[in-house]
Short mmCIF file of C-alpha atoms in Angstrom, two decimals:
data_model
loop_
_atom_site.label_atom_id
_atom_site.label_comp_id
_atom_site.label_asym_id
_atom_site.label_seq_id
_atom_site.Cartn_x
_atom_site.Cartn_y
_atom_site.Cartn_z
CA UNK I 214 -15.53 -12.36 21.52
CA UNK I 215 -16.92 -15.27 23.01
CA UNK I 216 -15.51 -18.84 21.65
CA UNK I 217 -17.01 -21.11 24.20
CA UNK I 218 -18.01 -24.90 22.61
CA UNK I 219 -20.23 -26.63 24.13
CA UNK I 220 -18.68 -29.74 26.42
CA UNK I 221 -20.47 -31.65 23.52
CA UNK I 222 -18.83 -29.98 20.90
CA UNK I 223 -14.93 -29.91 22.15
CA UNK I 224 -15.60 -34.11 22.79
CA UNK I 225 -16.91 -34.63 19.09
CA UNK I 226 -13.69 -32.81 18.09
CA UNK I 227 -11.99 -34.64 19.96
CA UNK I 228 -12.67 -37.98 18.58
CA UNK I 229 -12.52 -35.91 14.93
CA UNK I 230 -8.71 -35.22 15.40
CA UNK I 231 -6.47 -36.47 13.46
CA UNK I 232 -3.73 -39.33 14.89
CA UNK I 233 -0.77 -37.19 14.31
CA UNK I 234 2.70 -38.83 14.94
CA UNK I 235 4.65 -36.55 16.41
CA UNK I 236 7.73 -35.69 14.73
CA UNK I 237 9.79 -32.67 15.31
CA UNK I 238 9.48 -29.97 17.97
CA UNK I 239 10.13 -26.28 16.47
CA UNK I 240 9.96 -22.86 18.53
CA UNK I 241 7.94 -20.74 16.48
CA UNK I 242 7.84 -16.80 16.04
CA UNK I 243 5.99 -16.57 18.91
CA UNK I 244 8.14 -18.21 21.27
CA UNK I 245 6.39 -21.55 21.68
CA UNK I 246 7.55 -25.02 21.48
CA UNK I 247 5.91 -26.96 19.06
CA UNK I 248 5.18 -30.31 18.16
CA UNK I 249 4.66 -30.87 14.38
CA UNK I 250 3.03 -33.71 12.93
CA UNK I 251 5.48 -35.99 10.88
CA UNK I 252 2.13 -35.44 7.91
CA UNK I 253 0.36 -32.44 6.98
CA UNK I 254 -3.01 -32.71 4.58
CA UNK I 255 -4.90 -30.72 5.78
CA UNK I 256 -4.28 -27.22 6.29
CA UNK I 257 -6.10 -24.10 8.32
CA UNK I 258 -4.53 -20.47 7.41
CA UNK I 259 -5.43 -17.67 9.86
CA UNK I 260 -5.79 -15.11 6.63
CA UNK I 261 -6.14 -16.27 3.31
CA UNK I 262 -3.53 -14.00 2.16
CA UNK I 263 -0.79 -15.98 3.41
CA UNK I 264 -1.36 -17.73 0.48
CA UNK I 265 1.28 -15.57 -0.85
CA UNK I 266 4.05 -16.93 1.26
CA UNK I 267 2.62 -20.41 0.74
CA UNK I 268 2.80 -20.55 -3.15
CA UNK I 269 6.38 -19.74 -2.82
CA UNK I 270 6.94 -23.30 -0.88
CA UNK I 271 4.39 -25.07 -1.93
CA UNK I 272 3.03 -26.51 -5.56
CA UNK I 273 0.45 -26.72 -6.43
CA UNK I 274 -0.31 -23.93 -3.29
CA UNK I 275 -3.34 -24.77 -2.42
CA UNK I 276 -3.10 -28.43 -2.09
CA UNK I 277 -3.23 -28.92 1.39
CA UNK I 278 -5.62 -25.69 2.19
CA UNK I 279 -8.73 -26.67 3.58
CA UNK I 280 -9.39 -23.69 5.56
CA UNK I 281 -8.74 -19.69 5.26
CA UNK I 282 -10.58 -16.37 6.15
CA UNK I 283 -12.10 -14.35 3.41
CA UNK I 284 -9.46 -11.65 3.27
CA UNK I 285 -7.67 -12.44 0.09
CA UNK I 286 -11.19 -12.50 -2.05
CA UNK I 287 -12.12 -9.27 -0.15
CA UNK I 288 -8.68 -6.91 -0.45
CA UNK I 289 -7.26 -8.70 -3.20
CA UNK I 290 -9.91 -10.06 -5.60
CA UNK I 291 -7.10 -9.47 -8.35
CA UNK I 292 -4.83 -12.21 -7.59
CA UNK I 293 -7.67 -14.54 -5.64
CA UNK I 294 -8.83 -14.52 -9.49
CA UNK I 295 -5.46 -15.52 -10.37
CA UNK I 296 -5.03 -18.29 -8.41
CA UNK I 297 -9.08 -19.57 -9.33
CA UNK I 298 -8.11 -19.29 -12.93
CA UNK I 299 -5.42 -21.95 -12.44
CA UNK I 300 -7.14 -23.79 -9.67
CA UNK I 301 -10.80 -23.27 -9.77
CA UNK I 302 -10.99 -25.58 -6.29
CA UNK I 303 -9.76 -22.34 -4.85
CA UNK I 304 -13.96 -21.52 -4.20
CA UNK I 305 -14.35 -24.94 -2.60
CA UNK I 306 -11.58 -23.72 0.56
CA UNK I 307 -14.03 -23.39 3.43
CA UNK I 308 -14.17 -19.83 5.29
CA UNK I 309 -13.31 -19.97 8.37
CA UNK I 310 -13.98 -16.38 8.91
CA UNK I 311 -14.22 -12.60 6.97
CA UNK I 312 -11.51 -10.26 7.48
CA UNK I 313 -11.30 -10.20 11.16
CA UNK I 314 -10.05 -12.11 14.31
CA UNK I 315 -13.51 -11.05 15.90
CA UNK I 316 -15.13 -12.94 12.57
CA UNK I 317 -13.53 -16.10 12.82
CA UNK I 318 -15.33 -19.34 13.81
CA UNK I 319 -13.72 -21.15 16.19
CA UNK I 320 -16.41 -24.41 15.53
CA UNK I 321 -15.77 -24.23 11.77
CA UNK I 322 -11.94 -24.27 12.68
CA UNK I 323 -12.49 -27.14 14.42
CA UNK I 324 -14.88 -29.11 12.33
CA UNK I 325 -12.70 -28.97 9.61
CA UNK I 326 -10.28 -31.27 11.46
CA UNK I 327 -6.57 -29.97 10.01
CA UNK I 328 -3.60 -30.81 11.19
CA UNK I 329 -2.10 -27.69 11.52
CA UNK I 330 -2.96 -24.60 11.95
CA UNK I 331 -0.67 -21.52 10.47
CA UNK I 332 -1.43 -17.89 12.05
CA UNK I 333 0.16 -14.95 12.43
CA UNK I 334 1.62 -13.21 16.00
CA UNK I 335 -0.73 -10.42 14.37
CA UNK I 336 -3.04 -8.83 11.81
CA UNK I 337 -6.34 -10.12 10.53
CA UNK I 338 -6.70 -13.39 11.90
CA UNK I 339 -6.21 -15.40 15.49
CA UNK I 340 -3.98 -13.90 17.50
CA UNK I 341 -1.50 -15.26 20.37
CA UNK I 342 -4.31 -14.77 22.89
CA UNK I 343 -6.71 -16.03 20.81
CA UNK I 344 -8.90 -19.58 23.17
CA UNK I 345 -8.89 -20.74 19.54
CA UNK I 346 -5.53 -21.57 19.79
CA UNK I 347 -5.09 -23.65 23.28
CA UNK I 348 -9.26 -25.32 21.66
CA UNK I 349 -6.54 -26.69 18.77
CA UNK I 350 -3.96 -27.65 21.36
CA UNK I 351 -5.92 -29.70 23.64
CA UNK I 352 -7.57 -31.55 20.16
CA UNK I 353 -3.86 -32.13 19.53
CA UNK I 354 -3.81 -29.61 16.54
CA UNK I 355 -0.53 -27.78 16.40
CA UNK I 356 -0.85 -24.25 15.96
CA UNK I 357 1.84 -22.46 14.49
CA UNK I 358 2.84 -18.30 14.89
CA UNK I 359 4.78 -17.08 11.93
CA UNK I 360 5.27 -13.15 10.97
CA UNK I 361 6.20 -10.84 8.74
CA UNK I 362 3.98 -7.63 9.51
CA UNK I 363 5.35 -6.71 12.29
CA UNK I 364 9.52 -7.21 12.47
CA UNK I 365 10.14 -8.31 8.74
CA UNK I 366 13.65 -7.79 9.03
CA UNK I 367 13.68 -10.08 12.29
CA UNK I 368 11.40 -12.39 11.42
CA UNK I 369 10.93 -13.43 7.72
CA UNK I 370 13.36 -16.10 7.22
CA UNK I 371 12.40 -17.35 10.53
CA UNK I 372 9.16 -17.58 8.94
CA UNK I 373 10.26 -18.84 6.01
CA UNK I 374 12.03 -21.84 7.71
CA UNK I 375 9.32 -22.67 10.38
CA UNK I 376 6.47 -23.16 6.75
CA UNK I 377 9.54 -25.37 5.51
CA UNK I 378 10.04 -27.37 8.68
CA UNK I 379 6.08 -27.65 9.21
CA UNK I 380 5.48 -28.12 5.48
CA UNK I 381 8.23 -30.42 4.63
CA UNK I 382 9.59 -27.83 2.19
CA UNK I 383 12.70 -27.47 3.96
CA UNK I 384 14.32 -27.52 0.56
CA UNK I 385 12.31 -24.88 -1.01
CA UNK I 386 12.43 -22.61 1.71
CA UNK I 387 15.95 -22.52 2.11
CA UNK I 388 16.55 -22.01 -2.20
CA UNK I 389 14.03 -18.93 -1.12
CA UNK I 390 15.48 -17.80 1.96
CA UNK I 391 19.01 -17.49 -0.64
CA UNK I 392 17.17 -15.59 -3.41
CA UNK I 393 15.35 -13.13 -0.25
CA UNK I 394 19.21 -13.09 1.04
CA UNK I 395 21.06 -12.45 -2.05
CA UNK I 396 18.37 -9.50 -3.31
CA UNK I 397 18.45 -7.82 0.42
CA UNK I 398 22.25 -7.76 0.26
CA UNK I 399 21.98 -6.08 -3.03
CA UNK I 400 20.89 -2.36 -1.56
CA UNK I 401 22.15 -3.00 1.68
CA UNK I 402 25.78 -3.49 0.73
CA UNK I 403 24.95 -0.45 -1.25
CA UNK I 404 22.98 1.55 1.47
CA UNK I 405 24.55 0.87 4.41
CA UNK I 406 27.51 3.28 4.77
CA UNK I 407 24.45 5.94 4.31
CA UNK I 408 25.18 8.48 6.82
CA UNK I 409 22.44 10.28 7.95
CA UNK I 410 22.51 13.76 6.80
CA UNK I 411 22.15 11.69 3.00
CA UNK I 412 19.31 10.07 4.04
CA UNK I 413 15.49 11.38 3.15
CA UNK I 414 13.27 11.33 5.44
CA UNK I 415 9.84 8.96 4.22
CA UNK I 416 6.25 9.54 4.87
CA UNK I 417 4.56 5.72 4.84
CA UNK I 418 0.71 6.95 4.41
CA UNK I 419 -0.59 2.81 4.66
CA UNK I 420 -3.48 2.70 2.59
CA UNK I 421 -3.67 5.74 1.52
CA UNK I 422 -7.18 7.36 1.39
CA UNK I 423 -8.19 4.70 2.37
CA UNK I 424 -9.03 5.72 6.46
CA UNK I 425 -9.75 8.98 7.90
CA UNK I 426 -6.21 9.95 9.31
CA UNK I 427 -2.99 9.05 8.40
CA UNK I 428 -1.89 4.96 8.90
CA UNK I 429 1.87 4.88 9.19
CA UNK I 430 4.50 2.72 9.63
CA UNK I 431 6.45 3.40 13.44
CA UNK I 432 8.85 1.20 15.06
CA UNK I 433 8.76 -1.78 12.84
CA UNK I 434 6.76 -3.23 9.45
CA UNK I 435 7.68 -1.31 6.22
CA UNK I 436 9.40 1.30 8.69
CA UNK I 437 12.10 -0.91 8.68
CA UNK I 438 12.49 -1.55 4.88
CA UNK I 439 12.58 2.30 4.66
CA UNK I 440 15.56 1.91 6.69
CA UNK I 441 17.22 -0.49 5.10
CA UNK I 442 16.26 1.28 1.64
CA UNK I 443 18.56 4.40 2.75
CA UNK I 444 16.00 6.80 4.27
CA UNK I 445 14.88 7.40 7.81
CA UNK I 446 11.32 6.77 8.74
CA UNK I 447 9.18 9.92 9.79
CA UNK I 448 7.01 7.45 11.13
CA UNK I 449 9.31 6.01 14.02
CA UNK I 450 9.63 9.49 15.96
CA UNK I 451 5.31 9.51 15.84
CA UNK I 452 4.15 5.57 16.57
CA UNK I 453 5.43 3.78 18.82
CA UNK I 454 4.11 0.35 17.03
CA UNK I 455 4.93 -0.95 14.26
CA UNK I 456 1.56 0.35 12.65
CA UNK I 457 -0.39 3.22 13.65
CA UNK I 458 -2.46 6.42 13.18
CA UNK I 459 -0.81 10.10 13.14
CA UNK I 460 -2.64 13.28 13.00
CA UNK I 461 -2.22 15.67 10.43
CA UNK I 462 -0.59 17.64 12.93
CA UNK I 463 2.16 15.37 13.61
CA UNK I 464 2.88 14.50 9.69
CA UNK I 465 2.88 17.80 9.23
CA UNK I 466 5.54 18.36 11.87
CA UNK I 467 7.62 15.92 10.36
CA UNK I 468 8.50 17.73 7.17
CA UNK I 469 9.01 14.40 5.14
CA UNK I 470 11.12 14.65 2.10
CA UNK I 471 10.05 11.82 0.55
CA UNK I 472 5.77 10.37 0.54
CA UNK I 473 5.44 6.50 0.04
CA UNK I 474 1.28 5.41 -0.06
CA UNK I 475 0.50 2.27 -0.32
CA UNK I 476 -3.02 1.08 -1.39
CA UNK I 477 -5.01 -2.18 -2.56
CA UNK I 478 -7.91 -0.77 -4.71
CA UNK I 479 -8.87 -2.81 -7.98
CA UNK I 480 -9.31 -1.55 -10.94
CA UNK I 481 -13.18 -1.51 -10.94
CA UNK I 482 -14.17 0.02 -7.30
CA UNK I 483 -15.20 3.30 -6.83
CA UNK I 484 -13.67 3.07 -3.76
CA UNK I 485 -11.12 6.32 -2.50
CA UNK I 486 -7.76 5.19 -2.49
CA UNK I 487 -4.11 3.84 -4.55
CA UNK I 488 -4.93 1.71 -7.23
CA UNK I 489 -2.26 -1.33 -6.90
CA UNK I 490 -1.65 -4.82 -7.80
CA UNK I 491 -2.62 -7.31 -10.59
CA UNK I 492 -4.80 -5.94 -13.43
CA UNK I 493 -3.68 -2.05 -12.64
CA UNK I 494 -2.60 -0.24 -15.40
CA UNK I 495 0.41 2.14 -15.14
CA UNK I 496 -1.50 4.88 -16.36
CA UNK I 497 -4.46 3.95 -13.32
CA UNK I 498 -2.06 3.66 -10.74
CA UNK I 499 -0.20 6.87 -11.53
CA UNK I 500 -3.74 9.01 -11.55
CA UNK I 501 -4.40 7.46 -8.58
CA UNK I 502 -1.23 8.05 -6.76
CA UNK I 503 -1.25 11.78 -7.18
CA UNK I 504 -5.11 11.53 -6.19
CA UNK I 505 -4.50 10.62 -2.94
CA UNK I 506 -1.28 12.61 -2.22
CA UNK I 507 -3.54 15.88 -2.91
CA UNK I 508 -6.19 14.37 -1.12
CA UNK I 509 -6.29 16.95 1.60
CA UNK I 510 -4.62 20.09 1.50
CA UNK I 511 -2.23 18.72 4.42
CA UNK I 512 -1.27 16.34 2.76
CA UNK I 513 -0.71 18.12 -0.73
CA UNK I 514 1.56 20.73 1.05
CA UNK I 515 3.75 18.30 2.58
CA UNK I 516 7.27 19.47 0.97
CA UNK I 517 7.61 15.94 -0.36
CA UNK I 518 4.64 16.10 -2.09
CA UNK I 519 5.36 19.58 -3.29
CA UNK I 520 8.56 18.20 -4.59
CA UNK I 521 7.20 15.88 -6.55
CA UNK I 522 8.68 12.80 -4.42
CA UNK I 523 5.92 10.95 -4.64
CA UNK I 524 5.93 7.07 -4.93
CA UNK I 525 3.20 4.56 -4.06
CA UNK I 526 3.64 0.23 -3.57
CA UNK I 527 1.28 -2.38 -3.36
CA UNK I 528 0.02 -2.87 0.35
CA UNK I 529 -0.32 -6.22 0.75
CA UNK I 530 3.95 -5.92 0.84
CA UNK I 531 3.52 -5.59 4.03
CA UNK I 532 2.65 -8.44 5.01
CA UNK I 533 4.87 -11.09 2.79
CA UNK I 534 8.22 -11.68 2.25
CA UNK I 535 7.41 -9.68 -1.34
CA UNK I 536 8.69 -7.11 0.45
CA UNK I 537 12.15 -7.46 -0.94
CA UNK I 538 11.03 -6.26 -4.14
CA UNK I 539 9.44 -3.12 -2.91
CA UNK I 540 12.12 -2.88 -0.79
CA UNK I 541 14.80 -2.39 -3.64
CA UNK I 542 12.54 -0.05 -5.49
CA UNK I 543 12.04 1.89 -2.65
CA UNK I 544 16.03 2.44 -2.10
CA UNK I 545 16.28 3.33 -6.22
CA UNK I 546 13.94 5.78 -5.40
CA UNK I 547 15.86 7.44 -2.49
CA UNK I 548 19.13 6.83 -4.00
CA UNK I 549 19.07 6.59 -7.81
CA UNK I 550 22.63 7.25 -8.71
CA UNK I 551 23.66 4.90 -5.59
CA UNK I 552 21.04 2.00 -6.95
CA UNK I 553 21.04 2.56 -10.57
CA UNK I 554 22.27 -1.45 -11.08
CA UNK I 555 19.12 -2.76 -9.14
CA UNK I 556 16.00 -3.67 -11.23
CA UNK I 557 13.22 -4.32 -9.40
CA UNK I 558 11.28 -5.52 -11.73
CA UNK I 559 13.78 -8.27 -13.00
CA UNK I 560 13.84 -9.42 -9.46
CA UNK I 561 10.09 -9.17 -9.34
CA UNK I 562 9.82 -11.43 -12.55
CA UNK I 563 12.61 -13.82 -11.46
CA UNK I 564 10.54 -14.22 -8.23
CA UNK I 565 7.75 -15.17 -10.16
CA UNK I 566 9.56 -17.91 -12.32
CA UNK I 567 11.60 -18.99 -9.73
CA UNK I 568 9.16 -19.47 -6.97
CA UNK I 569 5.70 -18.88 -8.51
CA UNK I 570 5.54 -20.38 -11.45
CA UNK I 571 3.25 -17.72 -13.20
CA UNK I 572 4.43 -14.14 -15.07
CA UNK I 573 3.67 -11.07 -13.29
CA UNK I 574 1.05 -8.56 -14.13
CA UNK I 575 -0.41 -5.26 -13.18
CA UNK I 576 1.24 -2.65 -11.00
CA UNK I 577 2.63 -3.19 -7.81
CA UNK I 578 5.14 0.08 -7.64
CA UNK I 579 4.81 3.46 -9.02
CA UNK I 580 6.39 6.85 -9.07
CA UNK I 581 4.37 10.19 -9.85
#
């Protein structure tokens, strides 16, 4: 991808930056030192689905957006309709990009003069290597690396605490960072003596019908909440990333006991693939589940599948600290009798209260 500016451009930036006073120097997920501005207005997101994570710190959550890719609209036009129901200025945030690092404009980015700029170390939007980032620098935007696709476990409330420190949410994010605490600790205190003859071993197919082969979790992302759920992760002993694709061959060779999809699909799309998230009914998202588990006859004769072990979650999980939710469904659903005192779905709503100040809809988790 070539972001070259013009000498012309980078100088008109230049003079368009904002006087930041510098404030507080952070090391963010990525390992750099940062300065952060003592004031933040004006905000750039590298995906517009961090919005998730933001509306748990921040409200009203878009406030201080001024910039986002066109991800959220695109893979999740379910809850961007949400959100423009209760804050129609949602339509006004200017794209900075589609879905993809490659799409992303690095003169938009820069025209729109924020004073920070939030990406993350991977996924759809400007990565660590990206010239975006050191354009921002030497305009004296601070960009900031946060995750939690890659090393949730690792990485969320680091996360969590950089938005608060950069934000000024400090507060909020550390009342979240206790709820995301005190809900993990409820299946791990529970799961963690698990030896492993007990545990299952899980099939992640990540967006299930969705692609041509199989899209697993390996060493990392929801592999790691299968972990901590109580099972082992077929996926770990196939990808050596925390995302990738395994041939029918190797899934097949895994003999998973348990099959997890995950999908985004609305409602309305012909589109292949799980059928997850706001405005799915139960009754759409279970026809849909067992659609794409007998999908292909590999797949269908998988003895989880066979079983009847067949669960599906809302994608986007995986990349927002959500994921404690699916997380202690997931571990009900390996270990029933073991979790029977964990409701999901209370947590889910008391997330929603708490943090997001709107009651849940659709269907974000679902067993066959």
């Amino acid at each position: 991808m070539s972001i070259e500016l013009s000498r012309r451009q980078l100088l008109l930036a230049t003079l368009m930056a904002p006087a930041c006073v510098r404030a507080q120097l952070v090391t963010d997920i990525a390992g750099r030192k940062v300065e952060l501005p003592k004031r933040v207005e004006r905000i750039v997101l590298g995906e517009g689905r961090q919005l998730y994570t933001l509306a748990l710190l921040e409200d009203p959550p878009l406030a201080r957006v001024i910039g986002w890719q066109g991800d959220m609209s695109t893979f999740d036009p379910q809850t961007y309709q949400q959100y423009r129901a209760r804050f129609p200025q949602i339509d006004g945030i200017a794209k900075i990009g589609g879905t993809s690092e490659a799409s992303v404009s690095p003169e938009k980015v820069l025209s729109l003069r924020p004073d920070l700029a939030i990406f993350s170390i991977s996924g759809h939007g400007p990565g660590r290597r990206n010239p975006l980032v050191d354009q921002l620098q030497k305009i004296g935007v601070p960009v900031i690396f946060i995750d939690f696709r890659e090393h949730p476990l690792a990485h969320t409330i680091p996360s969590l605490r950089l938005l608060g420190q950069a934000l000024g949410r400090e507060a909020r994010a550390e009342k979240f960072i206790a709820f995301y605490e005190a809900q993990t600790r409820r299946v791990t205190e529970l799961t963690a003596g698990i030896g492993s003859a007990f545990r299952p071993r899980v099939l992640l197919d990540a967006r299930a019908g969705d692609s041509a082969g199989v899209l697993t979790a390996g060493r990392g992302s929801l592999g790691e909440l299968i972990e901590m759920a109580g099972g082992i992760n077929a996926g770990a002993d196939i990808i050596p990333t925390p995302l990738g694709e395994a041939s029918l061959e190797a899934v097949i060779a895994c003999k998973p006991e348990v099959y997890v999809a995950t999908g985004y699909q609305h409602p309305g799309t012909s589109a292949p693939g799980l059928r997850m998230g706001a405005q799915v009914s139960e009754a759409l998202a279970r026809e849909s589940l067992l659609q794409v588990a007998r999908r292909r006859p590999e797949i269908a004769s998988l003895p989880a599948v066979r079983s009847g072990r067949i669960y599906g979650v809302w994608h986007h999980f995986y990349n927002t600290p959500y994921h404690v939710v699916m997380l202690q469904a997931m571990a009900a659903w390996l270990h029933p009798q073991r979790l029977a005192a964990v409701d999901a779905r209370a947590t889910w709503q008391q997330m929603h209260r708490e943090f997001l100040g709107m009651a849940p809809t659709g269907q974000y988790w679902i067993s066959a």
